[in-house]
PDB file of C-alpha atoms in Angstrom:
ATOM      1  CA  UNK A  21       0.000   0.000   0.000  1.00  0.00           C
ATOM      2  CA  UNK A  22       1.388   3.146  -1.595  1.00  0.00           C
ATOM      3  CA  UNK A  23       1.378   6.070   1.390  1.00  0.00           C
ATOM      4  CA  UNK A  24       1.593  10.017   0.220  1.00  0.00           C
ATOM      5  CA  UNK A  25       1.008  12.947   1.235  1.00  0.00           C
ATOM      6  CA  UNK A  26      -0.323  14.450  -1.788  1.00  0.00           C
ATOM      7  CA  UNK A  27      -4.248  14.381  -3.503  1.00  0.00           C
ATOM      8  CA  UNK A  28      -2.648  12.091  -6.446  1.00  0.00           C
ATOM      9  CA  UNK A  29      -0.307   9.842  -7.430  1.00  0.00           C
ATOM     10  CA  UNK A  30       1.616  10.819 -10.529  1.00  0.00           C
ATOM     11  CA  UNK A  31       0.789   8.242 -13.820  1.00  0.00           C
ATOM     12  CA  UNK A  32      -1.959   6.824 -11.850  1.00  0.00           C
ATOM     13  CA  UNK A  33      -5.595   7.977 -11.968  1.00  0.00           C
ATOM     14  CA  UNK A  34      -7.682   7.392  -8.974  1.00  0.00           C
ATOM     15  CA  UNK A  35     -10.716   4.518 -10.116  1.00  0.00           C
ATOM     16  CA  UNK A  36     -11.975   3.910  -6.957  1.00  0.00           C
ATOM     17  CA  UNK A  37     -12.573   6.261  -3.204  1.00  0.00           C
ATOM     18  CA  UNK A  38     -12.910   3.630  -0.752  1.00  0.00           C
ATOM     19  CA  UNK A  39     -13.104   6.485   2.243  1.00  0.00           C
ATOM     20  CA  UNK A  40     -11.644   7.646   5.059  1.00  0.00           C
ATOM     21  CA  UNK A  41      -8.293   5.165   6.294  1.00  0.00           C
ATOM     22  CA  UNK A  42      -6.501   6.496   9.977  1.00  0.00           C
ATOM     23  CA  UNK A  43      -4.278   4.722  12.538  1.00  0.00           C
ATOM     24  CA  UNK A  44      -2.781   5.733  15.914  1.00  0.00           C
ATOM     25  CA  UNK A  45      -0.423   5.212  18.274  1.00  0.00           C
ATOM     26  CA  UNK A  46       0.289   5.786  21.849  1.00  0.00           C
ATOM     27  CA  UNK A  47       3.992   5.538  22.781  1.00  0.00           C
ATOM     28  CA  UNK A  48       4.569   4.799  26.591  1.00  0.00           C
ATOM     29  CA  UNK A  49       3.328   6.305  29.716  1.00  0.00           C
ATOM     30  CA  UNK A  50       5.412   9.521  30.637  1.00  0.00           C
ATOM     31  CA  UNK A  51       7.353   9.332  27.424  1.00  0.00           C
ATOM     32  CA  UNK A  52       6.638  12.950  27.091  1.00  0.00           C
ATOM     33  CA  UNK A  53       8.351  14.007  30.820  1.00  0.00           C
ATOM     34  CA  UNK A  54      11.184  11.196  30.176  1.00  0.00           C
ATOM     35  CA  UNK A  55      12.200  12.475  26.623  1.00  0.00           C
ATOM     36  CA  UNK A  56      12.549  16.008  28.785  1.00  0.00           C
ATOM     37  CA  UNK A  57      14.025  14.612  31.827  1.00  0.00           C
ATOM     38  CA  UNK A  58      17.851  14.633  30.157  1.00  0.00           C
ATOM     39  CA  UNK A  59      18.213  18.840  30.072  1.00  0.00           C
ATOM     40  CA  UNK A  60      21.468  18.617  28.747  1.00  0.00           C
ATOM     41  CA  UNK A  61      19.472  17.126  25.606  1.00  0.00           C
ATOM     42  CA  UNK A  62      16.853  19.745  25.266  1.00  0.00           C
ATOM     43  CA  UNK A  63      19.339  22.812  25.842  1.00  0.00           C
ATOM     44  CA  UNK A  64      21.985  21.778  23.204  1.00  0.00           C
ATOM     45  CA  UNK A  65      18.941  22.498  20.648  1.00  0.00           C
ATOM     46  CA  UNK A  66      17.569  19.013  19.957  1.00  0.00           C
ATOM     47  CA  UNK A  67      16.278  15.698  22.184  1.00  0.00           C
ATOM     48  CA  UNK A  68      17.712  12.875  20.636  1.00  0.00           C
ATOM     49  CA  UNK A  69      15.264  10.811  23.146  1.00  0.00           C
ATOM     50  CA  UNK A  70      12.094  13.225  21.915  1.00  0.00           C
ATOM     51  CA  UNK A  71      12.861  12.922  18.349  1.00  0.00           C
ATOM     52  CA  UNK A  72      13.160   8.838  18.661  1.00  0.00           C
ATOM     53  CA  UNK A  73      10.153   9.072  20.502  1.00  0.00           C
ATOM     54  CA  UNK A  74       8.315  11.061  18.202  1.00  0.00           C
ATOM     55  CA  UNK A  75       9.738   8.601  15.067  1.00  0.00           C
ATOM     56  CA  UNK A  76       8.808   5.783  16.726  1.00  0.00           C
ATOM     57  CA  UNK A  77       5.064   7.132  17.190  1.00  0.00           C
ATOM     58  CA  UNK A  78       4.695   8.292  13.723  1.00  0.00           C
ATOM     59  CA  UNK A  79       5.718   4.691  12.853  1.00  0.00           C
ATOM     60  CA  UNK A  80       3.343   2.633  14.549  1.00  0.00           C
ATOM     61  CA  UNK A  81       0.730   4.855  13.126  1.00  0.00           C
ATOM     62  CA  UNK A  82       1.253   4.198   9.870  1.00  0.00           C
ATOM     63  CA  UNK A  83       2.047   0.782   9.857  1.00  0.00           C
ATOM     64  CA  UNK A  84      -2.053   1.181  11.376  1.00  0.00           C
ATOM     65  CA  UNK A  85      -2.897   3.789   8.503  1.00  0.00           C
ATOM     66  CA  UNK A  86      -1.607   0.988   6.113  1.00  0.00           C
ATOM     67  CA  UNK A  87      -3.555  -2.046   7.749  1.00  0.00           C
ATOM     68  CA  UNK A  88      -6.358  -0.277   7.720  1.00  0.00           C
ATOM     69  CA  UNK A  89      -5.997   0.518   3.971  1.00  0.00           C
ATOM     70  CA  UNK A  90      -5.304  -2.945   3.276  1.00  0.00           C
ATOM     71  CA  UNK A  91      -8.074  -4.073   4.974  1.00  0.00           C
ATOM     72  CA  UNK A  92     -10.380  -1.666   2.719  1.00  0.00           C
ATOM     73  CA  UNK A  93      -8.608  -3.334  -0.291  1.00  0.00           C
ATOM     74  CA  UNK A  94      -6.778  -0.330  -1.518  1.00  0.00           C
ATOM     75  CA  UNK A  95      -3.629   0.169  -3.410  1.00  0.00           C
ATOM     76  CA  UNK A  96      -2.569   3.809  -1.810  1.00  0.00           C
ATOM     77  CA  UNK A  97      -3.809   6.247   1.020  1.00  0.00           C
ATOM     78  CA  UNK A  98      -3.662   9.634  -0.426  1.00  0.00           C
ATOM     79  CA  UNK A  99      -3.733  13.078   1.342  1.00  0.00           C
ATOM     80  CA  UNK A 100      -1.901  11.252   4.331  1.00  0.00           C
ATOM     81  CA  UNK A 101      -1.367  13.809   7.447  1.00  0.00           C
ATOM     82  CA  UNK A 102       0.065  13.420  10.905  1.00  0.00           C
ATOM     83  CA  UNK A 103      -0.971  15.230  14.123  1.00  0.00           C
ATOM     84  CA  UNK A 104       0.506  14.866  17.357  1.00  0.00           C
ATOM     85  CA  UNK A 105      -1.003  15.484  20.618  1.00  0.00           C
ATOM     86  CA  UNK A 106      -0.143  14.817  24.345  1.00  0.00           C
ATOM     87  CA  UNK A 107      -2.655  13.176  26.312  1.00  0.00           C
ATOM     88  CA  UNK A 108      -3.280  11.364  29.637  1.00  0.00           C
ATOM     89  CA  UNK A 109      -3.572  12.950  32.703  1.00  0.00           C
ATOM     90  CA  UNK A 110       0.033  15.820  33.133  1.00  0.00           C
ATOM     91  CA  UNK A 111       0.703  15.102  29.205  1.00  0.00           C
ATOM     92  CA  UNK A 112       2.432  11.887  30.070  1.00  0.00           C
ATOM     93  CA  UNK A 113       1.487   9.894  27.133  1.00  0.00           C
ATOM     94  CA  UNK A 114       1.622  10.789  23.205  1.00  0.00           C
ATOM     95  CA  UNK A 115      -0.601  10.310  20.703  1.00  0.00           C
ATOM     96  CA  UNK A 116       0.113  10.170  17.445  1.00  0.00           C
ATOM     97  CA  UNK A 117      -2.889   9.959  14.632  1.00  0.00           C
ATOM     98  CA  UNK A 118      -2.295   9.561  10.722  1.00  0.00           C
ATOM     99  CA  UNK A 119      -5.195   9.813   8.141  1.00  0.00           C
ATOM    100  CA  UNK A 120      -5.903  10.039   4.531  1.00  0.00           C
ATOM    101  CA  UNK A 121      -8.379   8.801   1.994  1.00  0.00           C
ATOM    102  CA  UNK A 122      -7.763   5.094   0.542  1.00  0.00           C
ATOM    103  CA  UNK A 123      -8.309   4.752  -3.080  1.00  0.00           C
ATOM    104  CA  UNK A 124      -7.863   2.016  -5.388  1.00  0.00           C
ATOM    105  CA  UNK A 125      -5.868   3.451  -8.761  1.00  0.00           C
ATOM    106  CA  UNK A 126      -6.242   2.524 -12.037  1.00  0.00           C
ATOM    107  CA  UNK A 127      -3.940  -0.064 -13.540  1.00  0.00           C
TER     108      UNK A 127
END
């Protein structure tokens, strides 16, 4: 299952909308304070610990934006964004969602 961000895929016309295809993740309770606990990280200008974090979320969520394509029986989610959000109670967990709009395309 092809993933992109964009409304088309080049070379490929769109035959079938097959509707709306999302996943999500949640990576571990109090990721969010742990990724922030090593200072040193966050004040040299990047969190090696967030951004694995962060990678690892947007990940699992799309290997769930793809099963739930396949499962619809499409070839490619198109339109495919990412939103990230902290949830739980103090922001301790993070929540990452991907969507887009499975289509079957033309042979």
């Amino acid at each position: 299952v092809l993933i992109i961000t964009t409304a088309q895929v080049e070379g490929r016309p769109v035959e079938a909308y097959l509707g709306l295809a999302a996943g999500q993740a949640l990576v571990g309770a109090h990721a969010v304070r742990d990724a922030l606990a090593n200072l040193k990280e966050v004040f040299s200008g990047r969190s090696h610990t967030y951004e694995r974090m962060l990678e690892r979320g947007r990940d699992h969520a799309l290997e769930d934006l793809e099963d739930a394509a396949r499962d619809l029986g499409a070839d490619a989610v198109i339109g495919v964004s990412l939103a990230y959000s902290a949830v739980g109670p103090h922001g301790g967990m993070l929540m990452v969602s991907a969507s887009g709009t499975a289509v079957k395309l033309a042979a």
